[in-house]
């Protein structure tokens, strides 16, 4: 069974750490927000409808398109679930290829082998999107290699279905793409046992006890995201079959879950976070809390982008993104639980797979 790595962080709002978390993760495939029912918050979140673009083309064609984009800053990856021989373009303007040993040898470009044990032998190749950043001979070699890859795919998968986002995209233009509007899915659950979370460590509470208490709270959030029957106040499951206890203290109420499942740009995740924190800043109910869970695109060879130390969460282009193995069942999630008040507490849990070098 694949192992995962988990990191817990806590703090108070407002927090630049949460803004930086949004900026550092450009490839998101789902966002879940769970909260005790509130018509006001539900209406505000339901109005958020992000967009992205789709087009079918070769990788050579898409690189030409991206390199000539007036605004630049394109974020893109294939929509397929291919994990071997795949690629992405991150917001720093780098095309990252992750390919098998056989394709790596055919392409003839210089790359770096993934250092993980127990996974297929794969290589990462990084190519700047903007052609003026490379010499003419190097760029020509890169284009020839991508053309070869396109030709190899002609008798197999064929052209790529690419999903991407950029700042200046508009519907109705002459570009051969489809603009997709992501509609939120809203779920209501009634008569749910809802915990009253205390997110900050209690006086005299050990680190181990706090970790255990917060882990129980994240378990509740995960079950709420699944719509688990076990959270029902009238649940009467046979205790010999399964036992689950709601974190105490708790109360009976209604829960709302809103899900956006598609290619989600970091600016949308940041907008959702701003909507949530604005609501909590004026909340008078001490029981109010909100949980947001970000799911990364696991088939992307890039998971996180290094950020500079500047407060504006700008990218640190001097450092390459951490290496990782694209894998359909890999973990790449970030879940934060936020409490009420302008200076409310929050807890963040991040989870990544064993073949991800983000934390060393």
PDB file of N, CA, C and O in Angstrom, residues 82-156:
ATOM      1  N   UNK A  82      -3.417   9.745 -18.560  1.00  0.00           N
ATOM      2  CA  UNK A  82      -2.101   9.162 -18.838  1.00  0.00           C
ATOM      3  C   UNK A  82      -1.097   9.667 -17.814  1.00  0.00           C
ATOM      4  O   UNK A  82      -0.978  10.868 -17.578  1.00  0.00           O
ATOM      5  N   UNK A  83      -0.366   8.755 -17.189  1.00  0.00           N
ATOM      6  CA  UNK A  83       0.625   9.131 -16.184  1.00  0.00           C
ATOM      7  C   UNK A  83       2.046   8.914 -16.682  1.00  0.00           C
ATOM      8  O   UNK A  83       2.987   9.522 -16.171  1.00  0.00           O
ATOM      9  N   UNK A  84       2.223   8.023 -17.628  1.00  0.00           N
ATOM     10  CA  UNK A  84       3.524   7.808 -18.245  1.00  0.00           C
ATOM     11  C   UNK A  84       3.504   8.547 -19.578  1.00  0.00           C
ATOM     12  O   UNK A  84       2.539   8.449 -20.332  1.00  0.00           O
ATOM     13  N   UNK A  85       4.570   9.297 -19.845  1.00  0.00           N
ATOM     14  CA  UNK A  85       4.656  10.126 -21.043  1.00  0.00           C
ATOM     15  C   UNK A  85       3.558  11.188 -21.023  1.00  0.00           C
ATOM     16  O   UNK A  85       2.565  11.107 -21.760  1.00  0.00           O
ATOM     17  N   UNK A  86       3.735  12.156 -20.163  1.00  0.00           N
ATOM     18  CA  UNK A  86       2.778  13.240 -20.042  1.00  0.00           C
ATOM     19  C   UNK A  86       3.519  14.554 -19.890  1.00  0.00           C
ATOM     20  O   UNK A  86       4.755  14.598 -19.918  1.00  0.00           O
ATOM     21  N   UNK A  87       2.783  15.652 -19.668  1.00  0.00           N
ATOM     22  CA  UNK A  87       3.414  16.972 -19.626  1.00  0.00           C
ATOM     23  C   UNK A  87       2.475  17.983 -18.967  1.00  0.00           C
ATOM     24  O   UNK A  87       1.301  17.705 -18.732  1.00  0.00           O
ATOM     25  N   UNK A  88       3.008  19.165 -18.697  1.00  0.00           N
ATOM     26  CA  UNK A  88       2.194  20.285 -18.233  1.00  0.00           C
ATOM     27  C   UNK A  88       2.952  21.577 -18.501  1.00  0.00           C
ATOM     28  O   UNK A  88       4.167  21.568 -18.712  1.00  0.00           O
ATOM     29  N   UNK A  89       2.225  22.684 -18.517  1.00  0.00           N
ATOM     30  CA  UNK A  89       2.824  24.018 -18.564  1.00  0.00           C
ATOM     31  C   UNK A  89       2.384  24.741 -17.306  1.00  0.00           C
ATOM     32  O   UNK A  89       1.181  24.869 -17.043  1.00  0.00           O
ATOM     33  N   UNK A  90       3.345  25.179 -16.493  1.00  0.00           N
ATOM     34  CA  UNK A  90       2.995  25.839 -15.241  1.00  0.00           C
ATOM     35  C   UNK A  90       3.028  27.362 -15.414  1.00  0.00           C
ATOM     36  O   UNK A  90       3.495  27.864 -16.438  1.00  0.00           O
ATOM     37  N   UNK A  91       2.539  28.126 -14.442  1.00  0.00           N
ATOM     38  CA  UNK A  91       2.438  29.580 -14.594  1.00  0.00           C
ATOM     39  C   UNK A  91       3.769  30.311 -14.705  1.00  0.00           C
ATOM     40  O   UNK A  91       3.789  31.489 -15.061  1.00  0.00           O
ATOM     41  N   UNK A  92       4.878  29.641 -14.414  1.00  0.00           N
ATOM     42  CA  UNK A  92       6.177  30.297 -14.571  1.00  0.00           C
ATOM     43  C   UNK A  92       6.654  30.265 -16.018  1.00  0.00           C
ATOM     44  O   UNK A  92       7.721  30.794 -16.325  1.00  0.00           O
ATOM     45  N   UNK A  93       5.881  29.627 -16.897  1.00  0.00           N
ATOM     46  CA  UNK A  93       6.252  29.587 -18.302  1.00  0.00           C
ATOM     47  C   UNK A  93       7.188  28.449 -18.672  1.00  0.00           C
ATOM     48  O   UNK A  93       8.003  28.573 -19.589  1.00  0.00           O
ATOM     49  N   UNK A  94       7.066  27.322 -17.973  1.00  0.00           N
ATOM     50  CA  UNK A  94       7.909  26.153 -18.244  1.00  0.00           C
ATOM     51  C   UNK A  94       7.036  24.977 -18.666  1.00  0.00           C
ATOM     52  O   UNK A  94       6.063  24.641 -17.991  1.00  0.00           O
ATOM     53  N   UNK A  95       7.397  24.372 -19.802  1.00  0.00           N
ATOM     54  CA  UNK A  95       6.799  23.117 -20.241  1.00  0.00           C
ATOM     55  C   UNK A  95       7.608  21.983 -19.624  1.00  0.00           C
ATOM     56  O   UNK A  95       8.821  21.869 -19.881  1.00  0.00           O
ATOM     57  N   UNK A  96       6.960  21.170 -18.804  1.00  0.00           N
ATOM     58  CA  UNK A  96       7.626  20.049 -18.146  1.00  0.00           C
ATOM     59  C   UNK A  96       7.133  18.742 -18.756  1.00  0.00           C
ATOM     60  O   UNK A  96       5.932  18.468 -18.740  1.00  0.00           O
ATOM     61  N   UNK A  97       8.064  17.954 -19.296  1.00  0.00           N
ATOM     62  CA  UNK A  97       7.748  16.630 -19.816  1.00  0.00           C
ATOM     63  C   UNK A  97       8.149  15.595 -18.770  1.00  0.00           C
ATOM     64  O   UNK A  97       9.196  15.716 -18.139  1.00  0.00           O
ATOM     65  N   UNK A  98       7.334  14.581 -18.587  1.00  0.00           N
ATOM     66  CA  UNK A  98       7.696  13.441 -17.745  1.00  0.00           C
ATOM     67  C   UNK A  98       7.491  12.197 -18.589  1.00  0.00           C
ATOM     68  O   UNK A  98       6.349  11.842 -18.912  1.00  0.00           O
ATOM     69  N   UNK A  99       8.597  11.555 -18.968  1.00  0.00           N
ATOM     70  CA  UNK A  99       8.524  10.497 -19.981  1.00  0.00           C
ATOM     71  C   UNK A  99       9.258   9.243 -19.525  1.00  0.00           C
ATOM     72  O   UNK A  99      10.122   9.284 -18.648  1.00  0.00           O
ATOM     73  N   UNK A 100       8.893   8.143 -20.141  1.00  0.00           N
ATOM     74  CA  UNK A 100       9.539   6.861 -19.869  1.00  0.00           C
ATOM     75  C   UNK A 100      10.963   6.859 -20.420  1.00  0.00           C
ATOM     76  O   UNK A 100      11.340   7.717 -21.229  1.00  0.00           O
ATOM     77  N   UNK A 101      11.730   5.884 -20.003  1.00  0.00           N
ATOM     78  CA  UNK A 101      13.119   5.800 -20.447  1.00  0.00           C
ATOM     79  C   UNK A 101      13.203   5.654 -21.958  1.00  0.00           C
ATOM     80  O   UNK A 101      14.043   6.294 -22.616  1.00  0.00           O
ATOM     81  N   UNK A 102      12.325   4.820 -22.538  1.00  0.00           N
ATOM     82  CA  UNK A 102      12.386   4.591 -23.989  1.00  0.00           C
ATOM     83  C   UNK A 102      12.088   5.863 -24.762  1.00  0.00           C
ATOM     84  O   UNK A 102      12.792   6.201 -25.730  1.00  0.00           O
ATOM     85  N   UNK A 103      11.056   6.623 -24.356  1.00  0.00           N
ATOM     86  CA  UNK A 103      10.746   7.869 -25.054  1.00  0.00           C
ATOM     87  C   UNK A 103      11.829   8.911 -24.800  1.00  0.00           C
ATOM     88  O   UNK A 103      12.183   9.679 -25.706  1.00  0.00           O
ATOM     89  N   UNK A 104      12.376   8.935 -23.601  1.00  0.00           N
ATOM     90  CA  UNK A 104      13.445   9.888 -23.270  1.00  0.00           C
ATOM     91  C   UNK A 104      14.634   9.697 -24.210  1.00  0.00           C
ATOM     92  O   UNK A 104      15.207  10.672 -24.720  1.00  0.00           O
ATOM     93  N   UNK A 105      14.986   8.441 -24.459  1.00  0.00           N
ATOM     94  CA  UNK A 105      16.117   8.164 -25.340  1.00  0.00           C
ATOM     95  C   UNK A 105      15.810   8.545 -26.782  1.00  0.00           C
ATOM     96  O   UNK A 105      16.686   8.990 -27.519  1.00  0.00           O
ATOM     97  N   UNK A 106      14.552   8.408 -27.211  1.00  0.00           N
ATOM     98  CA  UNK A 106      14.173   8.781 -28.573  1.00  0.00           C
ATOM     99  C   UNK A 106      14.152  10.300 -28.764  1.00  0.00           C
ATOM    100  O   UNK A 106      14.537  10.794 -29.826  1.00  0.00           O
ATOM    101  N   UNK A 107      13.728  11.025 -27.749  1.00  0.00           N
ATOM    102  CA  UNK A 107      13.621  12.475 -27.882  1.00  0.00           C
ATOM    103  C   UNK A 107      14.985  13.137 -27.962  1.00  0.00           C
ATOM    104  O   UNK A 107      15.151  14.160 -28.648  1.00  0.00           O
ATOM    105  N   UNK A 108      15.953  12.614 -27.239  1.00  0.00           N
ATOM    106  CA  UNK A 108      17.304  13.160 -27.330  1.00  0.00           C
ATOM    107  C   UNK A 108      17.498  14.489 -26.630  1.00  0.00           C
ATOM    108  O   UNK A 108      18.479  15.204 -26.913  1.00  0.00           O
ATOM    109  N   UNK A 109      16.620  14.848 -25.726  1.00  0.00           N
ATOM    110  CA  UNK A 109      16.768  16.089 -24.963  1.00  0.00           C
ATOM    111  C   UNK A 109      17.360  15.776 -23.586  1.00  0.00           C
ATOM    112  O   UNK A 109      17.199  14.677 -23.061  1.00  0.00           O
ATOM    113  N   UNK A 110      18.030  16.760 -23.014  1.00  0.00           N
ATOM    114  CA  UNK A 110      18.659  16.561 -21.705  1.00  0.00           C
ATOM    115  C   UNK A 110      17.622  16.748 -20.600  1.00  0.00           C
ATOM    116  O   UNK A 110      16.906  17.746 -20.564  1.00  0.00           O
ATOM    117  N   UNK A 111      17.536  15.765 -19.718  1.00  0.00           N
ATOM    118  CA  UNK A 111      16.595  15.831 -18.613  1.00  0.00           C
ATOM    119  C   UNK A 111      17.198  15.265 -17.356  1.00  0.00           C
ATOM    120  O   UNK A 111      18.426  15.120 -17.238  1.00  0.00           O
ATOM    121  N   UNK A 112      16.341  14.926 -16.406  1.00  0.00           N
ATOM    122  CA  UNK A 112      16.783  14.417 -15.112  1.00  0.00           C
ATOM    123  C   UNK A 112      15.907  13.261 -14.710  1.00  0.00           C
ATOM    124  O   UNK A 112      14.670  13.329 -14.799  1.00  0.00           O
ATOM    125  N   UNK A 113      16.525  12.161 -14.274  1.00  0.00           N
ATOM    126  CA  UNK A 113      15.769  10.994 -13.849  1.00  0.00           C
ATOM    127  C   UNK A 113      15.110  11.215 -12.506  1.00  0.00           C
ATOM    128  O   UNK A 113      15.669  11.873 -11.624  1.00  0.00           O
ATOM    129  N   UNK A 114      13.908  10.675 -12.331  1.00  0.00           N
ATOM    130  CA  UNK A 114      13.241  10.769 -11.045  1.00  0.00           C
ATOM    131  C   UNK A 114      13.985   9.897 -10.036  1.00  0.00           C
ATOM    132  O   UNK A 114      14.350   8.759 -10.336  1.00  0.00           O
ATOM    133  N   UNK A 115      14.211  10.403  -8.815  1.00  0.00           N
ATOM    134  CA  UNK A 115      15.101   9.714  -7.869  1.00  0.00           C
ATOM    135  C   UNK A 115      14.410   8.695  -6.972  1.00  0.00           C
ATOM    136  O   UNK A 115      15.049   8.129  -6.096  1.00  0.00           O
ATOM    137  N   UNK A 116      13.135   8.432  -7.181  1.00  0.00           N
ATOM    138  CA  UNK A 116      12.377   7.611  -6.235  1.00  0.00           C
ATOM    139  C   UNK A 116      12.585   6.117  -6.493  1.00  0.00           C
ATOM    140  O   UNK A 116      12.726   5.678  -7.633  1.00  0.00           O
ATOM    141  N   UNK A 117      12.545   5.350  -5.410  1.00  0.00           N
ATOM    142  CA  UNK A 117      12.660   3.899  -5.505  1.00  0.00           C
ATOM    143  C   UNK A 117      11.275   3.271  -5.590  1.00  0.00           C
ATOM    144  O   UNK A 117      10.325   3.768  -5.004  1.00  0.00           O
ATOM    145  N   UNK A 118      11.187   2.165  -6.334  1.00  0.00           N
ATOM    146  CA  UNK A 118       9.939   1.420  -6.408  1.00  0.00           C
ATOM    147  C   UNK A 118       8.952   1.930  -7.422  1.00  0.00           C
ATOM    148  O   UNK A 118       7.824   1.438  -7.501  1.00  0.00           O
ATOM    149  N   UNK A 119       9.346   2.913  -8.239  1.00  0.00           N
ATOM    150  CA  UNK A 119       8.449   3.441  -9.268  1.00  0.00           C
ATOM    151  C   UNK A 119       9.082   3.218 -10.635  1.00  0.00           C
ATOM    152  O   UNK A 119      10.287   2.975 -10.745  1.00  0.00           O
ATOM    153  N   UNK A 120       8.295   3.294 -11.719  1.00  0.00           N
ATOM    154  CA  UNK A 120       8.859   3.121 -13.056  1.00  0.00           C
ATOM    155  C   UNK A 120       9.938   4.169 -13.342  1.00  0.00           C
ATOM    156  O   UNK A 120       9.877   5.296 -12.827  1.00  0.00           O
ATOM    157  N   UNK A 121      10.918   3.795 -14.143  1.00  0.00           N
ATOM    158  CA  UNK A 121      11.999   4.725 -14.485  1.00  0.00           C
ATOM    159  C   UNK A 121      11.464   5.809 -15.423  1.00  0.00           C
ATOM    160  O   UNK A 121      11.015   5.527 -16.526  1.00  0.00           O
ATOM    161  N   UNK A 122      11.489   7.046 -14.949  1.00  0.00           N
ATOM    162  CA  UNK A 122      10.971   8.167 -15.719  1.00  0.00           C
ATOM    163  C   UNK A 122      11.936   9.341 -15.653  1.00  0.00           C
ATOM    164  O   UNK A 122      12.732   9.458 -14.713  1.00  0.00           O
ATOM    165  N   UNK A 123      11.816  10.217 -16.646  1.00  0.00           N
ATOM    166  CA  UNK A 123      12.715  11.361 -16.754  1.00  0.00           C
ATOM    167  C   UNK A 123      11.904  12.642 -16.938  1.00  0.00           C
ATOM    168  O   UNK A 123      10.861  12.647 -17.604  1.00  0.00           O
ATOM    169  N   UNK A 124      12.414  13.722 -16.357  1.00  0.00           N
ATOM    170  CA  UNK A 124      11.780  15.025 -16.461  1.00  0.00           C
ATOM    171  C   UNK A 124      12.627  15.929 -17.338  1.00  0.00           C
ATOM    172  O   UNK A 124      13.840  16.029 -17.160  1.00  0.00           O
ATOM    173  N   UNK A 125      11.969  16.575 -18.308  1.00  0.00           N
ATOM    174  CA  UNK A 125      12.619  17.522 -19.210  1.00  0.00           C
ATOM    175  C   UNK A 125      11.886  18.848 -19.097  1.00  0.00           C
ATOM    176  O   UNK A 125      10.654  18.887 -19.185  1.00  0.00           O
ATOM    177  N   UNK A 126      12.611  19.940 -18.894  1.00  0.00           N
ATOM    178  CA  UNK A 126      12.001  21.263 -18.757  1.00  0.00           C
ATOM    179  C   UNK A 126      12.368  22.139 -19.954  1.00  0.00           C
ATOM    180  O   UNK A 126      13.542  22.277 -20.281  1.00  0.00           O
ATOM    181  N   UNK A 127      11.345  22.732 -20.567  1.00  0.00           N
ATOM    182  CA  UNK A 127      11.515  23.552 -21.762  1.00  0.00           C
ATOM    183  C   UNK A 127      10.822  24.899 -21.547  1.00  0.00           C
ATOM    184  O   UNK A 127       9.612  24.920 -21.269  1.00  0.00           O
ATOM    185  N   UNK A 128      11.532  26.024 -21.669  1.00  0.00           N
ATOM    186  CA  UNK A 128      10.869  27.330 -21.559  1.00  0.00           C
ATOM    187  C   UNK A 128       9.851  27.516 -22.683  1.00  0.00           C
ATOM    188  O   UNK A 128      10.103  27.153 -23.833  1.00  0.00           O
ATOM    189  N   UNK A 129       8.685  28.064 -22.335  1.00  0.00           N
ATOM    190  CA  UNK A 129       7.641  28.275 -23.333  1.00  0.00           C
ATOM    191  C   UNK A 129       8.029  29.398 -24.286  1.00  0.00           C
ATOM    192  O   UNK A 129       7.868  29.276 -25.509  1.00  0.00           O
ATOM    193  N   UNK A 130       8.541  30.493 -23.767  1.00  0.00           N
ATOM    194  CA  UNK A 130       8.920  31.628 -24.609  1.00  0.00           C
ATOM    195  C   UNK A 130      10.202  31.314 -25.375  1.00  0.00           C
ATOM    196  O   UNK A 130      11.240  31.038 -24.772  1.00  0.00           O
ATOM    197  N   UNK A 131      10.135  31.370 -26.709  1.00  0.00           N
ATOM    198  CA  UNK A 131      11.261  30.936 -27.519  1.00  0.00           C
ATOM    199  C   UNK A 131      12.463  31.855 -27.421  1.00  0.00           C
ATOM    200  O   UNK A 131      13.606  31.431 -27.644  1.00  0.00           O
ATOM    201  N   UNK A 132      12.261  33.140 -27.034  1.00  0.00           N
ATOM    202  CA  UNK A 132      13.392  34.058 -26.964  1.00  0.00           C
ATOM    203  C   UNK A 132      14.321  33.747 -25.795  1.00  0.00           C
ATOM    204  O   UNK A 132      15.419  34.299 -25.701  1.00  0.00           O
ATOM    205  N   UNK A 133      13.908  32.860 -24.902  1.00  0.00           N
ATOM    206  CA  UNK A 133      14.760  32.501 -23.773  1.00  0.00           C
ATOM    207  C   UNK A 133      15.753  31.395 -24.127  1.00  0.00           C
ATOM    208  O   UNK A 133      16.589  31.041 -23.300  1.00  0.00           O
ATOM    209  N   UNK A 134      15.659  30.842 -25.327  1.00  0.00           N
ATOM    210  CA  UNK A 134      16.562  29.782 -25.769  1.00  0.00           C
ATOM    211  C   UNK A 134      17.286  30.212 -27.042  1.00  0.00           C
ATOM    212  O   UNK A 134      16.778  31.038 -27.819  1.00  0.00           O
ATOM    213  N   UNK A 135      18.459  29.637 -27.260  1.00  0.00           N
ATOM    214  CA  UNK A 135      19.177  29.899 -28.510  1.00  0.00           C
ATOM    215  C   UNK A 135      18.442  29.243 -29.671  1.00  0.00           C
ATOM    216  O   UNK A 135      17.644  28.313 -29.477  1.00  0.00           O
ATOM    217  N   UNK A 136      18.689  29.704 -30.875  1.00  0.00           N
ATOM    218  CA  UNK A 136      18.011  29.166 -32.053  1.00  0.00           C
ATOM    219  C   UNK A 136      18.279  27.669 -32.229  1.00  0.00           C
ATOM    220  O   UNK A 136      17.344  26.892 -32.464  1.00  0.00           O
ATOM    221  N   UNK A 137      19.544  27.199 -32.121  1.00  0.00           N
ATOM    222  CA  UNK A 137      19.793  25.751 -32.281  1.00  0.00           C
ATOM    223  C   UNK A 137      19.086  24.904 -31.216  1.00  0.00           C
ATOM    224  O   UNK A 137      18.554  23.836 -31.522  1.00  0.00           O
ATOM    225  N   UNK A 138      19.088  25.385 -29.959  1.00  0.00           N
ATOM    226  CA  UNK A 138      18.442  24.621 -28.888  1.00  0.00           C
ATOM    227  C   UNK A 138      16.938  24.551 -29.110  1.00  0.00           C
ATOM    228  O   UNK A 138      16.316  23.492 -28.966  1.00  0.00           O
ATOM    229  N   UNK A 139      16.356  25.683 -29.505  1.00  0.00           N
ATOM    230  CA  UNK A 139      14.921  25.697 -29.748  1.00  0.00           C
ATOM    231  C   UNK A 139      14.546  24.777 -30.904  1.00  0.00           C
ATOM    232  O   UNK A 139      13.530  24.071 -30.863  1.00  0.00           O
ATOM    233  N   UNK A 140      15.373  24.759 -31.923  1.00  0.00           N
ATOM    234  CA  UNK A 140      15.113  23.893 -33.074  1.00  0.00           C
ATOM    235  C   UNK A 140      15.144  22.419 -32.663  1.00  0.00           C
ATOM    236  O   UNK A 140      14.313  21.620 -33.106  1.00  0.00           O
ATOM    237  N   UNK A 141      16.084  22.068 -31.778  1.00  0.00           N
ATOM    238  CA  UNK A 141      16.185  20.681 -31.316  1.00  0.00           C
ATOM    239  C   UNK A 141      14.967  20.309 -30.474  1.00  0.00           C
ATOM    240  O   UNK A 141      14.436  19.193 -30.580  1.00  0.00           O
ATOM    241  N   UNK A 142      14.523  21.241 -29.660  1.00  0.00           N
ATOM    242  CA  UNK A 142      13.336  20.988 -28.838  1.00  0.00           C
ATOM    243  C   UNK A 142      12.100  20.773 -29.710  1.00  0.00           C
ATOM    244  O   UNK A 142      11.307  19.849 -29.482  1.00  0.00           O
ATOM    245  N   UNK A 143      11.943  21.631 -30.720  1.00  0.00           N
ATOM    246  CA  UNK A 143      10.785  21.501 -31.610  1.00  0.00           C
ATOM    247  C   UNK A 143      10.832  20.193 -32.380  1.00  0.00           C
ATOM    248  O   UNK A 143       9.794  19.552 -32.600  1.00  0.00           O
ATOM    249  N   UNK A 144      12.013  19.779 -32.777  1.00  0.00           N
ATOM    250  CA  UNK A 144      12.148  18.515 -33.516  1.00  0.00           C
ATOM    251  C   UNK A 144      11.768  17.333 -32.626  1.00  0.00           C
ATOM    252  O   UNK A 144      11.123  16.383 -33.073  1.00  0.00           O
ATOM    253  N   UNK A 145      12.176  17.404 -31.352  1.00  0.00           N
ATOM    254  CA  UNK A 145      11.853  16.327 -30.422  1.00  0.00           C
ATOM    255  C   UNK A 145      10.337  16.241 -30.185  1.00  0.00           C
ATOM    256  O   UNK A 145       9.758  15.146 -30.171  1.00  0.00           O
ATOM    257  N   UNK A 146       9.687  17.386 -30.014  1.00  0.00           N
ATOM    258  CA  UNK A 146       8.240  17.379 -29.796  1.00  0.00           C
ATOM    259  C   UNK A 146       7.492  16.918 -31.041  1.00  0.00           C
ATOM    260  O   UNK A 146       6.469  16.229 -30.944  1.00  0.00           O
ATOM    261  N   UNK A 147       8.020  17.278 -32.214  1.00  0.00           N
ATOM    262  CA  UNK A 147       7.417  16.807 -33.463  1.00  0.00           C
ATOM    263  C   UNK A 147       7.510  15.286 -33.565  1.00  0.00           C
ATOM    264  O   UNK A 147       6.561  14.619 -34.005  1.00  0.00           O
ATOM    265  N   UNK A 148       8.650  14.725 -33.146  1.00  0.00           N
ATOM    266  CA  UNK A 148       8.812  13.274 -33.147  1.00  0.00           C
ATOM    267  C   UNK A 148       7.798  12.620 -32.219  1.00  0.00           C
ATOM    268  O   UNK A 148       7.174  11.608 -32.571  1.00  0.00           O
ATOM    269  N   UNK A 149       7.601  13.203 -31.037  1.00  0.00           N
ATOM    270  CA  UNK A 149       6.614  12.658 -30.097  1.00  0.00           C
ATOM    271  C   UNK A 149       5.220  12.702 -30.712  1.00  0.00           C
ATOM    272  O   UNK A 149       4.456  11.744 -30.620  1.00  0.00           O
ATOM    273  N   UNK A 150       4.885  13.807 -31.369  1.00  0.00           N
ATOM    274  CA  UNK A 150       3.577  13.910 -32.036  1.00  0.00           C
ATOM    275  C   UNK A 150       3.408  12.810 -33.081  1.00  0.00           C
ATOM    276  O   UNK A 150       2.336  12.204 -33.203  1.00  0.00           O
ATOM    277  N   UNK A 151       4.473  12.534 -33.843  1.00  0.00           N
ATOM    278  CA  UNK A 151       4.414  11.501 -34.879  1.00  0.00           C
ATOM    279  C   UNK A 151       4.249  10.114 -34.268  1.00  0.00           C
ATOM    280  O   UNK A 151       3.523   9.267 -34.805  1.00  0.00           O
ATOM    281  N   UNK A 152       4.922   9.873 -33.140  1.00  0.00           N
ATOM    282  CA  UNK A 152       4.804   8.577 -32.475  1.00  0.00           C
ATOM    283  C   UNK A 152       3.385   8.335 -31.964  1.00  0.00           C
ATOM    284  O   UNK A 152       2.930   7.196 -31.879  1.00  0.00           O
ATOM    285  N   UNK A 153       2.676   9.409 -31.639  1.00  0.00           N
ATOM    286  CA  UNK A 153       1.316   9.286 -31.122  1.00  0.00           C
ATOM    287  C   UNK A 153       0.267   9.134 -32.230  1.00  0.00           C
ATOM    288  O   UNK A 153      -0.883   8.802 -31.946  1.00  0.00           O
ATOM    289  N   UNK A 154       0.654   9.386 -33.477  1.00  0.00           N
ATOM    290  CA  UNK A 154      -0.321   9.356 -34.567  1.00  0.00           C
ATOM    291  C   UNK A 154      -0.998   8.005 -34.708  1.00  0.00           C
ATOM    292  O   UNK A 154      -2.192   7.919 -35.003  1.00  0.00           O
ATOM    293  N   UNK A 155      -0.257   6.928 -34.484  1.00  0.00           N
ATOM    294  CA  UNK A 155      -0.817   5.584 -34.620  1.00  0.00           C
ATOM    295  C   UNK A 155      -1.351   5.042 -33.290  1.00  0.00           C
ATOM    296  O   UNK A 155      -1.674   3.865 -33.188  1.00  0.00           O
ATOM    297  N   UNK A 156      -1.412   5.922 -32.285  1.00  0.00           N
ATOM    298  CA  UNK A 156      -1.916   5.507 -30.976  1.00  0.00           C
ATOM    299  C   UNK A 156      -2.954   6.475 -30.470  1.00  0.00           C
ATOM    300  O   UNK A 156      -4.024   6.622 -31.076  1.00  0.00           O
TER     301      UNK A 156
END
